[in-house]
Structure formats: C-alpha cells, structure tokens
Amino acid sequence: KLMPRRRLLEQVIGERFDYAEMSKRALAANWTSLTNDQRAEFVELFKAFLSDRYAGKIEGYSGERTEYLSERLEGSYAEVRTRLVSSKTEIPMDYRLMNKAGRWYAYDIIADGVSLVKNYRSQFDKIIHSDSYDELVKRLRNRTVAEEKKETR
C-alpha cells in the first residue's frame, strides 16, 4: 500500500499537473490517431508511470529549498524558472504551465535543461515506430504493475 505521505504527494501533484496535456505532447503526432478511449487509457497509464517513477525521488527530498528565479507569461502559457538547492548541489528546475479555466497547470518540467515531455516523446516515438502503439501501452502497463508489486512487498 502507498505510504500516507506518498499518497498526499500524488494528490497535491495531481491537482497541479495536466496529465492529459503531458500525454498529448509526449505522444505528439501519434495522439491524433488514437480514439478517445485510447487517449483516456494512455493518460491514466502515463500518470501512473510518472508517479511510480518520480514520487519516490520527491519523497527523498528533505532540507532542500526552492529558489524562484523568474517567470515569463505569454497569454495562457507561462514558464516559471526555479532552482532546487541543497548543501551539495543546485539543480535548475523550470515549469511550463498553461491556464485552463482560470487555473494554472504544469504540462512540462525541465530539470537541469532536460524536458520531461521531450524525453518521453523521443522514447515513445522509438517504441511506436519500431514496434507499435500497443507495445508502448503494454510496456507502460508492465512497468506500472511491477512498481505496484514492489510497493506491496
């Protein structure tokens, strides 16, 4: 079972991240060929995958601080530049956001210059072109199931 802190983290993050937009951008041109059911399934799988992949890293943070460097606003899009600072290192963390119905949601994170969405777009594209979209879904599902098994041990 998920630890209470992790469950709370997932809830807070889930309220501020637009997983549908992240999914659409990560799949890029492949998104347009999916049915609404396939899109909904992919969004849930990608959300679970990201949660499994990054929640543990976030849980491990303690004592670090975030410095806000700047923000840039262009219509309904914004970029907030920050830096995660610990006693040993500083990591640039930029957030790309979009305004939907008066609320800001993150759709990409750029950690140390690497875009999360672009990184996964490249990986997903390779899998889809060398195998198939169904293979990508299978791999995401298997990774998510493997993480769930680890959590219940």
PDB file of C-alpha atoms in Angstrom, residues 62-68 82-93:
ATOM      1  CA  SER A  62      14.427  16.871   2.807  1.00  0.00           C
ATOM      2  CA  GLY A  63      16.217  20.054   3.668  1.00  0.00           C
ATOM      3  CA  GLU A  64      16.384  21.302   0.084  1.00  0.00           C
ATOM      4  CA  ARG A  65      14.921  24.656  -0.773  1.00  0.00           C
ATOM      5  CA  THR A  66      13.480  26.075  -3.951  1.00  0.00           C
ATOM      6  CA  GLU A  67      14.634  29.453  -5.193  1.00  0.00           C
ATOM      7  CA  TYR A  68      12.299  31.250  -7.586  1.00  0.00           C
ATOM      8  CA  THR A  82      13.428  27.841 -10.227  1.00  0.00           C
ATOM      9  CA  ARG A  83      16.466  26.199  -8.723  1.00  0.00           C
ATOM     10  CA  LEU A  84      16.432  23.327  -6.238  1.00  0.00           C
ATOM     11  CA  VAL A  85      19.244  23.982  -3.776  1.00  0.00           C
ATOM     12  CA  SER A  86      20.785  21.543  -1.302  1.00  0.00           C
ATOM     13  CA  SER A  87      24.041  21.663   0.617  1.00  0.00           C
ATOM     14  CA  LYS A  88      25.695  19.635  -2.168  1.00  0.00           C
ATOM     15  CA  THR A  89      24.114  20.791  -5.421  1.00  0.00           C
ATOM     16  CA  GLU A  90      21.888  23.184  -7.311  1.00  0.00           C
ATOM     17  CA  ILE A  91      19.533  21.868  -9.989  1.00  0.00           C
ATOM     18  CA  PRO A  92      17.706  24.213 -12.369  1.00  0.00           C
ATOM     19  CA  MET A  93      14.003  23.263 -12.448  1.00  0.00           C
TER      20      MET A  93
END
